[in-house]
Short mmCIF file of N, CA and C in Angstrom, two decimals:
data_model
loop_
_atom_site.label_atom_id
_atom_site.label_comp_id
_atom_site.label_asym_id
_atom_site.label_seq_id
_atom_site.Cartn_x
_atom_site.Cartn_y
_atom_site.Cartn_z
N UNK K 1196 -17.48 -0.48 -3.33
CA UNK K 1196 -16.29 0.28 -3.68
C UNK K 1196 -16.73 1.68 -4.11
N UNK K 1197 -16.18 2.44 -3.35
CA UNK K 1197 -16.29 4.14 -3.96
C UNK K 1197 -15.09 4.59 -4.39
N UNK K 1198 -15.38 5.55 -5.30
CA UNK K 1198 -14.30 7.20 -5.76
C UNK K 1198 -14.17 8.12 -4.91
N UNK K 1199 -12.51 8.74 -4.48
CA UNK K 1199 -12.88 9.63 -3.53
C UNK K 1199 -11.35 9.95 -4.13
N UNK K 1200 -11.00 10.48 -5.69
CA UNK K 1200 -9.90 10.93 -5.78
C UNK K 1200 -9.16 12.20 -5.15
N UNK K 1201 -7.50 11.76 -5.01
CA UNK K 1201 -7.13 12.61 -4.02
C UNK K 1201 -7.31 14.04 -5.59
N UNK K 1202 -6.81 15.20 -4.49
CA UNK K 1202 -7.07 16.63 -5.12
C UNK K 1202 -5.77 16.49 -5.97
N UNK K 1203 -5.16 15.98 -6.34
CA UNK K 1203 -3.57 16.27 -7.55
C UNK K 1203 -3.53 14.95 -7.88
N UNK K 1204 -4.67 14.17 -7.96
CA UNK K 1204 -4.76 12.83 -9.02
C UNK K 1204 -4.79 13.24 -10.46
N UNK K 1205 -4.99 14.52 -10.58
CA UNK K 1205 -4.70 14.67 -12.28
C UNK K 1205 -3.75 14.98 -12.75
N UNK K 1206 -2.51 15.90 -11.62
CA UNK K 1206 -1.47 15.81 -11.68
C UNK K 1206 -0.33 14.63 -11.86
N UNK K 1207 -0.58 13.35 -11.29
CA UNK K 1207 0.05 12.47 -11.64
C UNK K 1207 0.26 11.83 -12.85
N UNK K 1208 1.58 11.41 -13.42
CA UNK K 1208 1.78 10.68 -14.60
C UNK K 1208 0.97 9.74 -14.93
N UNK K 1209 0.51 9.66 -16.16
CA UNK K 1209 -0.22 8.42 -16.79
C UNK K 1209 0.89 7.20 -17.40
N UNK K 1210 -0.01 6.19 -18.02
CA UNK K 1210 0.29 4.85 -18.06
C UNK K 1210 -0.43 4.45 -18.60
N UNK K 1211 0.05 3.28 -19.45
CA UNK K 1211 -0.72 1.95 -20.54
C UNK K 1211 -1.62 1.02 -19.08
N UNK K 1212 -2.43 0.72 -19.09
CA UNK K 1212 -2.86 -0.20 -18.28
C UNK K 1212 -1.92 -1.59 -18.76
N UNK K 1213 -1.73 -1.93 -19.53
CA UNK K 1213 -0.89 -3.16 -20.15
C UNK K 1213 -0.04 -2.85 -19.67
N UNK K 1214 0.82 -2.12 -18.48
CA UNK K 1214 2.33 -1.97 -18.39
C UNK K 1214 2.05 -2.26 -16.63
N UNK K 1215 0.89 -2.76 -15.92
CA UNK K 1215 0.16 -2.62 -14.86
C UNK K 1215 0.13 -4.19 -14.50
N UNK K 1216 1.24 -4.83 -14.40
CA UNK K 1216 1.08 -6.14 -13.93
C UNK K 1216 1.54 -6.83 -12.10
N UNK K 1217 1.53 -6.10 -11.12
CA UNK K 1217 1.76 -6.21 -9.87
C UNK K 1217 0.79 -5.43 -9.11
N UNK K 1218 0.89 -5.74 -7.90
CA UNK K 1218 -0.33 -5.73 -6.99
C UNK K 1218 1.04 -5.10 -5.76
N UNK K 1219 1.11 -3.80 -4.92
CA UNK K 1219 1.96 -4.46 -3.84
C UNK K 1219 0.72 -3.93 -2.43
N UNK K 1220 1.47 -4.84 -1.66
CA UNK K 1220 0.40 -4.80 -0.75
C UNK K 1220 0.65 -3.85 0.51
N UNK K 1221 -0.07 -3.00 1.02
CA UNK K 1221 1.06 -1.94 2.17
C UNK K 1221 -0.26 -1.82 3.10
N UNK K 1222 0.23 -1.89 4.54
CA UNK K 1222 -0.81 -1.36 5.65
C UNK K 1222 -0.33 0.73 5.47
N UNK K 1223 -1.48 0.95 6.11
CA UNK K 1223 -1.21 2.67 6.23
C UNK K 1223 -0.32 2.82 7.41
N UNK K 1224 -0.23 1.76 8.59
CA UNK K 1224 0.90 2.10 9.72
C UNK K 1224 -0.01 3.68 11.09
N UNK K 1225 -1.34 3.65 10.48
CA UNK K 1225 -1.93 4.83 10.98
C UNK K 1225 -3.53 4.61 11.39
N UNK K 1226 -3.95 5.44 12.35
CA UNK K 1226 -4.78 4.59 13.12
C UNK K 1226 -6.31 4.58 12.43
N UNK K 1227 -6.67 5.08 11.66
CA UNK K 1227 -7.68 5.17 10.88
C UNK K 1227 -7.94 5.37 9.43
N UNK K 1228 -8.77 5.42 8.67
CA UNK K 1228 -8.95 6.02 7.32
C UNK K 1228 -8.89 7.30 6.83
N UNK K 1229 -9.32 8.41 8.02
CA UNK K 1229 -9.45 10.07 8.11
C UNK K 1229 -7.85 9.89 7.98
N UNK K 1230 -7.04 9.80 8.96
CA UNK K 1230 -5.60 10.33 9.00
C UNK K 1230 -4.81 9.71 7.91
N UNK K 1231 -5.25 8.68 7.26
CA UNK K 1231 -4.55 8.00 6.06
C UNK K 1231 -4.74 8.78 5.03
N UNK K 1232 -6.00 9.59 5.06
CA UNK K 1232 -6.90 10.08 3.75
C UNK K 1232 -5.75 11.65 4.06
N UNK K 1233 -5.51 12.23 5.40
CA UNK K 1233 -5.09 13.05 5.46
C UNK K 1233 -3.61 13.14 4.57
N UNK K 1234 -2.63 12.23 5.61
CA UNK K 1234 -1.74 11.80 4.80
C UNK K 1234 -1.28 11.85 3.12
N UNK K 1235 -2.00 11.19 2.65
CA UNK K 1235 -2.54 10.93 1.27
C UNK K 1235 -2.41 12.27 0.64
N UNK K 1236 -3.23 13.14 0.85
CA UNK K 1236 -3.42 14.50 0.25
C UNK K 1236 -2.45 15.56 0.53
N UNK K 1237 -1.17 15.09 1.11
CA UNK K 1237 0.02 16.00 1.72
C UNK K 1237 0.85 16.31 0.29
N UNK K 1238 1.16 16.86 -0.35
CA UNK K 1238 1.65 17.51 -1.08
C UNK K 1238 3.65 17.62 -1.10
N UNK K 1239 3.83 16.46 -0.64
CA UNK K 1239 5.18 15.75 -0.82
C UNK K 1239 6.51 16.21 -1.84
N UNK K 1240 5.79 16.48 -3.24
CA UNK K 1240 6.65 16.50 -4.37
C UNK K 1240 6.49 17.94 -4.88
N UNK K 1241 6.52 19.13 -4.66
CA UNK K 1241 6.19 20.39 -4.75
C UNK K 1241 6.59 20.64 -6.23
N UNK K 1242 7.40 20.15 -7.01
CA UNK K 1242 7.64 20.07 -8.33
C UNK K 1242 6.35 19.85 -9.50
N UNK K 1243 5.81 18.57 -8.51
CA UNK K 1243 4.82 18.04 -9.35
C UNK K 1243 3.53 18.67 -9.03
N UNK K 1244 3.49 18.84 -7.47
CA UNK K 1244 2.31 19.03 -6.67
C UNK K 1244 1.82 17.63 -6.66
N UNK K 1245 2.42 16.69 -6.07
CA UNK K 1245 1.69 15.28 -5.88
C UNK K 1245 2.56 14.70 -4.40
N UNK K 1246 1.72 14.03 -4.00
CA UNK K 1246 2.50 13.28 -2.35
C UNK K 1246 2.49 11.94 -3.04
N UNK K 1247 2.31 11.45 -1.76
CA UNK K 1247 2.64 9.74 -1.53
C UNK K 1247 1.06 9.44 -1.37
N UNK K 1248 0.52 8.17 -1.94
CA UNK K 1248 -0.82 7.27 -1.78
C UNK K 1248 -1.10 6.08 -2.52
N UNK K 1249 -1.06 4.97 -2.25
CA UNK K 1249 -1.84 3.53 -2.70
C UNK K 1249 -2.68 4.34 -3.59
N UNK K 1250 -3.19 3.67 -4.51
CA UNK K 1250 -4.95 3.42 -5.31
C UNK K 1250 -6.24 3.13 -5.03
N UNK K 1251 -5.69 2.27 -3.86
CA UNK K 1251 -6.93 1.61 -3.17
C UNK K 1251 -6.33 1.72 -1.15
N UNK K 1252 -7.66 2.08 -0.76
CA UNK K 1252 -7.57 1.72 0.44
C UNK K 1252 -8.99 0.66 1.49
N UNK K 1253 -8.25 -0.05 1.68
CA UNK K 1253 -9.52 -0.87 2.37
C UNK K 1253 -9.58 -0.35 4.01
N UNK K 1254 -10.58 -0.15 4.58
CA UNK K 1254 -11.23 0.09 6.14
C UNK K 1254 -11.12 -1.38 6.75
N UNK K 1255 -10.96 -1.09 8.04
CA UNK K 1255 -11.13 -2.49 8.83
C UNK K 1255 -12.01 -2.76 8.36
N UNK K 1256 -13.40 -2.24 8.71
CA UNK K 1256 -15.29 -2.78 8.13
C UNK K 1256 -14.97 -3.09 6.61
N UNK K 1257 -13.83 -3.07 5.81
CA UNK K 1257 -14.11 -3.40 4.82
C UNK K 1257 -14.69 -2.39 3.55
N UNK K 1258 -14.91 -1.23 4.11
CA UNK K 1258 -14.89 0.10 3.44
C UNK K 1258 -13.65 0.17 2.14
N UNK K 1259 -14.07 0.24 0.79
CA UNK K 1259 -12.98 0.46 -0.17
C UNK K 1259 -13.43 1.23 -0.89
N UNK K 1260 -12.16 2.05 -0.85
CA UNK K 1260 -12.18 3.57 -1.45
C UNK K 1260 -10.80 3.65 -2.45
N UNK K 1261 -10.86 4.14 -3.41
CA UNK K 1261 -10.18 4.11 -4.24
C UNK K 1261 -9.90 5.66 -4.30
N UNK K 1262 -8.21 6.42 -4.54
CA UNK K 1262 -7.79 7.33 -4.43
C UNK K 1262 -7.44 7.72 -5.89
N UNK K 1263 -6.87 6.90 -6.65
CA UNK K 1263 -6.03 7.31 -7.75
C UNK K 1263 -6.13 5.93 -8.66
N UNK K 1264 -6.65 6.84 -10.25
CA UNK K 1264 -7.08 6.11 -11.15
C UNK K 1264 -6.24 4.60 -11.08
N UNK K 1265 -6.60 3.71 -12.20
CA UNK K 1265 -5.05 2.39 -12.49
C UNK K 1265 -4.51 3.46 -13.71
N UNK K 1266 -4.79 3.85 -14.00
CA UNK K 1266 -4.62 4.86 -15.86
C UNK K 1266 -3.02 5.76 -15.13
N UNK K 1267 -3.28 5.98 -13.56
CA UNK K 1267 -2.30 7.24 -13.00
C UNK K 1267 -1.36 6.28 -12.45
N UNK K 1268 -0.13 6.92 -12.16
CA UNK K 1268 0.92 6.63 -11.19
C UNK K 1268 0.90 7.08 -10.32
N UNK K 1269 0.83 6.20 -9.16
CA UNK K 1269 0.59 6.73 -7.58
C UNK K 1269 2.05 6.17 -6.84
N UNK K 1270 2.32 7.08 -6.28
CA UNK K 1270 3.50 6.92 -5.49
C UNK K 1270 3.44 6.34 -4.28
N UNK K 1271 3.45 5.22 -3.64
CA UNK K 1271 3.83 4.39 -3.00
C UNK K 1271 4.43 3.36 -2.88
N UNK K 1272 5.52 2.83 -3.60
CA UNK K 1272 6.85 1.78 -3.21
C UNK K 1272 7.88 2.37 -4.39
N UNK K 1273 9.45 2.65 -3.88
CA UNK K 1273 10.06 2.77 -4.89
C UNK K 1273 10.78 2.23 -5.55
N UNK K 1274 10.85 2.70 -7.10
CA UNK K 1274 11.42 1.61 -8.05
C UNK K 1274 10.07 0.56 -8.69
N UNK K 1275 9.02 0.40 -8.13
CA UNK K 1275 7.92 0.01 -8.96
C UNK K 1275 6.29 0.36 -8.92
N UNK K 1276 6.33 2.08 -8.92
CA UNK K 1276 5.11 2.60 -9.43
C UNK K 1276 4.42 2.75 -10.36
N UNK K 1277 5.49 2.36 -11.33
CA UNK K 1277 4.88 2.80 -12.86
C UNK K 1277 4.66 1.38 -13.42
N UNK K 1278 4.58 0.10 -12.93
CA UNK K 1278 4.05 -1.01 -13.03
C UNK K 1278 3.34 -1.56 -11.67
N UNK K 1279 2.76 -0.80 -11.30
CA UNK K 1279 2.21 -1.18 -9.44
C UNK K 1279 0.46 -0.71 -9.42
N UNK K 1280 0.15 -1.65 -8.75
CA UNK K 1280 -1.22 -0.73 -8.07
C UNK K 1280 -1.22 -0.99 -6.73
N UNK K 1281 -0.99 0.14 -5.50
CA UNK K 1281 -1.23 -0.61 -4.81
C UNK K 1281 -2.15 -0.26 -3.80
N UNK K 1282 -2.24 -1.09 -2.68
CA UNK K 1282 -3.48 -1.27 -2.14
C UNK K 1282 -2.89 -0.92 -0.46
N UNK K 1283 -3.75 -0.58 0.00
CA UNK K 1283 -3.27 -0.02 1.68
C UNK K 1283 -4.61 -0.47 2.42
N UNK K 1284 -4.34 -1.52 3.66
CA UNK K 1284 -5.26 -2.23 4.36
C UNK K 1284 -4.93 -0.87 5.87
N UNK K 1285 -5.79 -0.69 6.08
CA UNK K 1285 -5.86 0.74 7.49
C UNK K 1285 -5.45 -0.42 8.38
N UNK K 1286 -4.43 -0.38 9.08
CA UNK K 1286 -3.85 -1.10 10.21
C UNK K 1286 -2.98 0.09 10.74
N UNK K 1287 -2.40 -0.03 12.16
CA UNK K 1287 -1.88 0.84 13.05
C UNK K 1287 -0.31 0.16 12.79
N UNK K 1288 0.31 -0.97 12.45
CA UNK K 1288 1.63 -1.41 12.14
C UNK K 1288 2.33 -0.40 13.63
N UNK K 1289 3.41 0.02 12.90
CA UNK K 1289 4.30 0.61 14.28
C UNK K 1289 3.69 2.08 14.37
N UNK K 1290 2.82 2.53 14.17
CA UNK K 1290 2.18 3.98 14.54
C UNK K 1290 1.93 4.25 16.07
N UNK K 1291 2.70 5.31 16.69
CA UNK K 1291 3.13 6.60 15.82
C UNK K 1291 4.78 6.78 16.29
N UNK K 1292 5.26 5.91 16.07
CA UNK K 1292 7.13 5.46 16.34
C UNK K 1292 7.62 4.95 15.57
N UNK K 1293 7.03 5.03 14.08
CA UNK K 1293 7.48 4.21 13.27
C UNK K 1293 8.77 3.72 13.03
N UNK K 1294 9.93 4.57 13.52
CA UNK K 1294 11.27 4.13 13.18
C UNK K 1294 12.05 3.94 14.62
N UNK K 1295 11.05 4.06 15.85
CA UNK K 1295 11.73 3.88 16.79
C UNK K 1295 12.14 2.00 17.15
N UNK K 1296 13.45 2.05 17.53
CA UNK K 1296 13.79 0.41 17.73
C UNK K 1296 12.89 0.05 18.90
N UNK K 1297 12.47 0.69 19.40
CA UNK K 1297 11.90 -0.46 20.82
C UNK K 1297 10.20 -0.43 20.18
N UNK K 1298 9.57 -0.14 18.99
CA UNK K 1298 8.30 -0.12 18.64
C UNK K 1298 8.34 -0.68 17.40
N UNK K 1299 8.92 -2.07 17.05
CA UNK K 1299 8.63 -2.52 15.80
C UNK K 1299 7.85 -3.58 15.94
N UNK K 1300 7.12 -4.04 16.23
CA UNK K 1300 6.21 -5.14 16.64
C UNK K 1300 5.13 -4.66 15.69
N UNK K 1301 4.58 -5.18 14.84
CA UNK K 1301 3.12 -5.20 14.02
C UNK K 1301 2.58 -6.17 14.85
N UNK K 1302 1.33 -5.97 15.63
CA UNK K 1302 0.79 -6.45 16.45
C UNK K 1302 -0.99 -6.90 16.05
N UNK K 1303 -1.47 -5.75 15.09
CA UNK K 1303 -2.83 -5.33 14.99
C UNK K 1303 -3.27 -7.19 13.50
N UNK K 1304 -4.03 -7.42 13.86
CA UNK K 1304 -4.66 -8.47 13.00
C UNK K 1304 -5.23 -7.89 11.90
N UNK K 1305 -5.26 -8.69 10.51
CA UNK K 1305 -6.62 -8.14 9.70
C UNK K 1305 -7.80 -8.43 9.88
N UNK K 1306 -8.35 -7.72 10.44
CA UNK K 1306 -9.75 -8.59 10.73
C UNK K 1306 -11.05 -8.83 9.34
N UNK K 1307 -11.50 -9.83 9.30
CA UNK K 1307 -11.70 -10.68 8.34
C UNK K 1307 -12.75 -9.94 7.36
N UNK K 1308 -13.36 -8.54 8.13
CA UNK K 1308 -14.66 -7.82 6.75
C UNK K 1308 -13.42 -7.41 5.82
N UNK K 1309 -12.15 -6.96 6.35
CA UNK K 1309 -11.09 -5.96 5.33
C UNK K 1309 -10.78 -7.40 4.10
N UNK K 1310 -10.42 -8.43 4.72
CA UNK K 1310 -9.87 -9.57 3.82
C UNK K 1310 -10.74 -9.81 3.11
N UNK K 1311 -11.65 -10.18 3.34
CA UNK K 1311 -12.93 -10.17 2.38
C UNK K 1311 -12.77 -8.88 1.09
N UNK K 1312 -13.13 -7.71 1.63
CA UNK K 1312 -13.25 -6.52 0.78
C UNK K 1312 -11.47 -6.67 -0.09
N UNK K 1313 -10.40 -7.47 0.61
CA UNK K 1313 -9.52 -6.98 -0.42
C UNK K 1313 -9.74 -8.47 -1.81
N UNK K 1314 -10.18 -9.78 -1.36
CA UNK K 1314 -10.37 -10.63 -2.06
C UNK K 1314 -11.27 -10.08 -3.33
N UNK K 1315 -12.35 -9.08 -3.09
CA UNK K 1315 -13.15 -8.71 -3.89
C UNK K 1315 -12.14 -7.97 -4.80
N UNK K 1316 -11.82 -6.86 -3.69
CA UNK K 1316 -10.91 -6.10 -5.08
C UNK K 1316 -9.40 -7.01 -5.93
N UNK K 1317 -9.40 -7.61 -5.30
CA UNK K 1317 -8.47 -8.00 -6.36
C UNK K 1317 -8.94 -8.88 -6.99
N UNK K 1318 -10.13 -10.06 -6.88
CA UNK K 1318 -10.72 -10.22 -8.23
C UNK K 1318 -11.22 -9.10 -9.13
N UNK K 1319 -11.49 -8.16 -9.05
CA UNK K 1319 -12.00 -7.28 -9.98
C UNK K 1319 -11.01 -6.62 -10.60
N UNK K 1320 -9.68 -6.62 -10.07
CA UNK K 1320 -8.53 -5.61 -10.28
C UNK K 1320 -8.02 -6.78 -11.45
N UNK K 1321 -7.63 -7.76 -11.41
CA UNK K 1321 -7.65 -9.24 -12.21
C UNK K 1321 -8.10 -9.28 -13.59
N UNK K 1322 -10.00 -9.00 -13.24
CA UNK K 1322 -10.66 -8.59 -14.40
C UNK K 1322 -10.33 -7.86 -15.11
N UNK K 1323 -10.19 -6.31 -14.67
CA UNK K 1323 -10.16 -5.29 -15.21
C UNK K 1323 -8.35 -4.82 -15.75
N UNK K 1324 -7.36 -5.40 -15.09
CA UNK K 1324 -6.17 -5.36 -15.54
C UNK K 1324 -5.79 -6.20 -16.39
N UNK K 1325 -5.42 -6.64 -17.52
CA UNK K 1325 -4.95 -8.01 -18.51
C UNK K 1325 -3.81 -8.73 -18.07
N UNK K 1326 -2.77 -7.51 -17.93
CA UNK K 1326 -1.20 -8.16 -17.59
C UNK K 1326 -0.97 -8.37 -16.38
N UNK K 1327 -2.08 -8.16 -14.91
CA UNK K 1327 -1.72 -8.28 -13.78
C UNK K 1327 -1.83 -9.31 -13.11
N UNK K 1328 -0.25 -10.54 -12.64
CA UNK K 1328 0.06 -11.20 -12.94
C UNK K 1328 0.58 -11.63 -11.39
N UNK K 1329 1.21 -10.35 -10.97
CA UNK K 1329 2.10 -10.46 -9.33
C UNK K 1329 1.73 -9.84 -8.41
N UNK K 1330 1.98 -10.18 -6.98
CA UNK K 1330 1.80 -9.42 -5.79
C UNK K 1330 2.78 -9.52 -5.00
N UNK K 1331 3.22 -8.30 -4.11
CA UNK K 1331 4.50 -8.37 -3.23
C UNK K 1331 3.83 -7.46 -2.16
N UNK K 1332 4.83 -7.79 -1.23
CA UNK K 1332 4.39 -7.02 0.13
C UNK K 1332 5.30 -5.67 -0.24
N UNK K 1333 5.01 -4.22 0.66
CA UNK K 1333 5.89 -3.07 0.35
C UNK K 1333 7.41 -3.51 0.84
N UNK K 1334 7.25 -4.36 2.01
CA UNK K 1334 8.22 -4.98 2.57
C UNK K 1334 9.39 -5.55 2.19
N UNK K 1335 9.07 -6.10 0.88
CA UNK K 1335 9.96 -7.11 0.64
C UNK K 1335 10.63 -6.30 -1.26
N UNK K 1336 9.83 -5.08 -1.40
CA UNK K 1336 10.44 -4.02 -2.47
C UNK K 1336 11.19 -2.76 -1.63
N UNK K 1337 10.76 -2.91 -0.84
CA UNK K 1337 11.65 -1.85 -0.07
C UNK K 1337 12.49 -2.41 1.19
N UNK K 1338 13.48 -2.57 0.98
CA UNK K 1338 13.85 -3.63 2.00
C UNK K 1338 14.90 -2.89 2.98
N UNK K 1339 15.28 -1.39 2.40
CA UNK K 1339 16.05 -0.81 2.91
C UNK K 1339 16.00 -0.64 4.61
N UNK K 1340 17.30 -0.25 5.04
CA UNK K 1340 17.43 0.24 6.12
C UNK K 1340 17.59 1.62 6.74
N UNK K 1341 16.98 2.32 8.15
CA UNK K 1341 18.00 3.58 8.62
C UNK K 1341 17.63 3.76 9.83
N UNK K 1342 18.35 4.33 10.31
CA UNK K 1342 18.34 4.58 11.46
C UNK K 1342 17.73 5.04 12.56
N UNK K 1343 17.56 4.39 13.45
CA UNK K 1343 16.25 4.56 14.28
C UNK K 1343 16.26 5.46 15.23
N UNK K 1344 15.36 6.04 15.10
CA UNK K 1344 14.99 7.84 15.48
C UNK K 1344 15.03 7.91 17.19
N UNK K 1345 15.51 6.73 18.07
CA UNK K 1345 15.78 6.85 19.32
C UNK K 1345 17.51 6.61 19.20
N UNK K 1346 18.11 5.90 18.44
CA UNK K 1346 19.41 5.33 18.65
C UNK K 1346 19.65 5.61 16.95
N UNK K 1347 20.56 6.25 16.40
CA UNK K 1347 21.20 6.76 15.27
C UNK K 1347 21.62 5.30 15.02
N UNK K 1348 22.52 4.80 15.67
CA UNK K 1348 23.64 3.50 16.71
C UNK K 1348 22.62 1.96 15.62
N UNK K 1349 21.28 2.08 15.91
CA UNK K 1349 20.64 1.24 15.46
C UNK K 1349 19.63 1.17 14.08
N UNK K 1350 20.29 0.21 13.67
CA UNK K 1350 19.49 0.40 12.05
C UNK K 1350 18.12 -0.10 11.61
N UNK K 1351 16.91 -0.07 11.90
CA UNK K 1351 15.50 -0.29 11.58
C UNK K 1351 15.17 -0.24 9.96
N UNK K 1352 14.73 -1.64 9.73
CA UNK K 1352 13.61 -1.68 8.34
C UNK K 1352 13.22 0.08 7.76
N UNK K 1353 13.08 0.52 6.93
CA UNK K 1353 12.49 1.56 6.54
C UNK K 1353 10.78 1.11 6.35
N UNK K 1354 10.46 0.13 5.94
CA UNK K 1354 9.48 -0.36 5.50
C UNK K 1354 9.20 -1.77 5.91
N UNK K 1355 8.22 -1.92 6.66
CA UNK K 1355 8.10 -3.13 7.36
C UNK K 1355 6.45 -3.63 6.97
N UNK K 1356 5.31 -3.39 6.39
CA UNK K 1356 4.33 -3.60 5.63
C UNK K 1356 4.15 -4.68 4.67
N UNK K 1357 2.97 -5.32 4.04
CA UNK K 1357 1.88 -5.35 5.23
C UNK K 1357 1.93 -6.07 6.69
N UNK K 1358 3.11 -6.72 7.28
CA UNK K 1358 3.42 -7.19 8.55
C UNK K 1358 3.67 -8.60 8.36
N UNK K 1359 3.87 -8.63 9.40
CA UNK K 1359 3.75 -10.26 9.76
C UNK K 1359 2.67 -11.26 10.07
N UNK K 1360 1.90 -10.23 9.91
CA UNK K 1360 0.32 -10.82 10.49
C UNK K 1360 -0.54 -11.13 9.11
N UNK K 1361 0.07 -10.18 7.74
CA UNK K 1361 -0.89 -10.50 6.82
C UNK K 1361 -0.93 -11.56 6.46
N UNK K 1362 -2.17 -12.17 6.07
CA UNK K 1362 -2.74 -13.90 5.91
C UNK K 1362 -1.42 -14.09 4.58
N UNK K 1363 -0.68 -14.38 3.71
CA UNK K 1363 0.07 -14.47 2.40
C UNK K 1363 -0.81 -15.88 2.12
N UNK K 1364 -1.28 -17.03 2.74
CA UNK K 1364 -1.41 -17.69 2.07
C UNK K 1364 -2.78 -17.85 2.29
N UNK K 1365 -3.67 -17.29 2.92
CA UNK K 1365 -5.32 -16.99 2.52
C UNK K 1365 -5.31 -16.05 1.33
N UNK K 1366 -4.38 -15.04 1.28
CA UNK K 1366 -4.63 -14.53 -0.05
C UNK K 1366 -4.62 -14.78 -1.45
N UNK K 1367 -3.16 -15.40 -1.05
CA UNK K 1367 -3.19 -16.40 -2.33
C UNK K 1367 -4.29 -17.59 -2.89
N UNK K 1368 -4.65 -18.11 -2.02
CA UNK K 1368 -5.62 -18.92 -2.48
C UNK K 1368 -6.94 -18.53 -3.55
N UNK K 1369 -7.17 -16.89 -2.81
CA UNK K 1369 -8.50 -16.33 -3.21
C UNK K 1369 -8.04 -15.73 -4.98
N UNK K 1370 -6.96 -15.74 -4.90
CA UNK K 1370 -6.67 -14.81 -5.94
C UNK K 1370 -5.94 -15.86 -7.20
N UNK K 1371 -5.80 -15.36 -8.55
CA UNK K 1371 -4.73 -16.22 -9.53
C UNK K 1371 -3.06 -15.40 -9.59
N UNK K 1372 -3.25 -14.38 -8.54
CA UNK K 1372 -2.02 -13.63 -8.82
C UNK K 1372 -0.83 -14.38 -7.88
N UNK K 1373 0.57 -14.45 -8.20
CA UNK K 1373 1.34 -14.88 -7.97
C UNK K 1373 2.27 -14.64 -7.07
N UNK K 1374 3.30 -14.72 -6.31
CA UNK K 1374 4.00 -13.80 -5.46
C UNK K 1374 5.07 -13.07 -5.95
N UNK K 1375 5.54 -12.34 -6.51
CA UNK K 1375 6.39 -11.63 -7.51
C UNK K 1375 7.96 -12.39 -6.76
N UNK K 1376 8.58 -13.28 -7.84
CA UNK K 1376 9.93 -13.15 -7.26
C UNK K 1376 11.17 -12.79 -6.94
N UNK K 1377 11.71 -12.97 -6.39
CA UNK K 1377 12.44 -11.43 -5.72
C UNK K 1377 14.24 -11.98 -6.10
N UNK K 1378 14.51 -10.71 -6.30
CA UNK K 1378 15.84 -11.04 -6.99
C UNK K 1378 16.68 -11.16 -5.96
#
């Protein structure tokens, strides 16, 4: 596991680690780690000077790089950042049509060095967090809908992550964290 904080990680709001009890889980939807990392460092919130980024990102090979402290609030799922850490597995999901209706198929597998590397981190995230307790997919906190960028007419998931393909119950096994339940 390496440090490779983004450039306005000090800009982001802080936090009790005790207020840090969920895990959510999100693919990047993008075809590598460079363009995720790019992503990441986009400058989104011009108020704050902070974008959108997970905490952690795992590489197919299993490469984990960590962007933004657990101490910071990182913006990726809304409505639970300021109790979230979350984690982004580099998968291609619907990239680069993300909202088009005829390209929603998550197709790409996890292949098994990334599952590994995320089992690690979330035993250590376990360790090192006290109150962290739950895990959810981005999927199932963001459940919203809009309209799909070929057909207005048709309404597409906003958020469809980590897929249909992620293992839920190899993960669970590896881990003591729970599946957060959903109201």
């Amino acid at each position: 596991m390496r440090l490779d904080p983004l450039p306005y990680e000090h800009l982001l709001d802080t936090r009790p680690l005790s207020q840090v009890d969920l895990v959510v889980m999100h693919c990047t939807e993008l075809p590598d780690l460079a363009t995720a990392r790019t992503y990441g460092e986009r400058v989104l919130y011009p108020a704050s000077g902070t974008g959108n980024s997970g905490h952690w990102y795992i590489d197919r090979d299993g490469d984990t790089v960590r962007y933004v402290a657990h101490h910071r609030i990182a913006h990726h799922v809304r409505g639970y950042n300021a109790r979230a850490v979350g984690i982004e597995l580099v998968n291609t999901g619907r990239w680069p049509h993300w909202l088009d209706s005829r390209h929603q198929a998550m197709d790409e597998a996890y292949p098994e060095a990334q599952l590994a590397a995320l089992d690690v981190l979330l035993a250590t995230l376990v360790a090192d967090l006290p109150a962290l307790r739950w895990i959810a997919g981005h999927e199932e906190l963001d459940a919203g809908t809009v309209a799909a960028s070929d057909d207005p007419a048709v309404l597409v998931q906003r958020k469809r992550d980590p897929g249909p393909l992620f293992p839920w119950a190899r993960v669970l096994r590896a881990t003591r964290l729970q599946r957060l339940p959903q109201s």
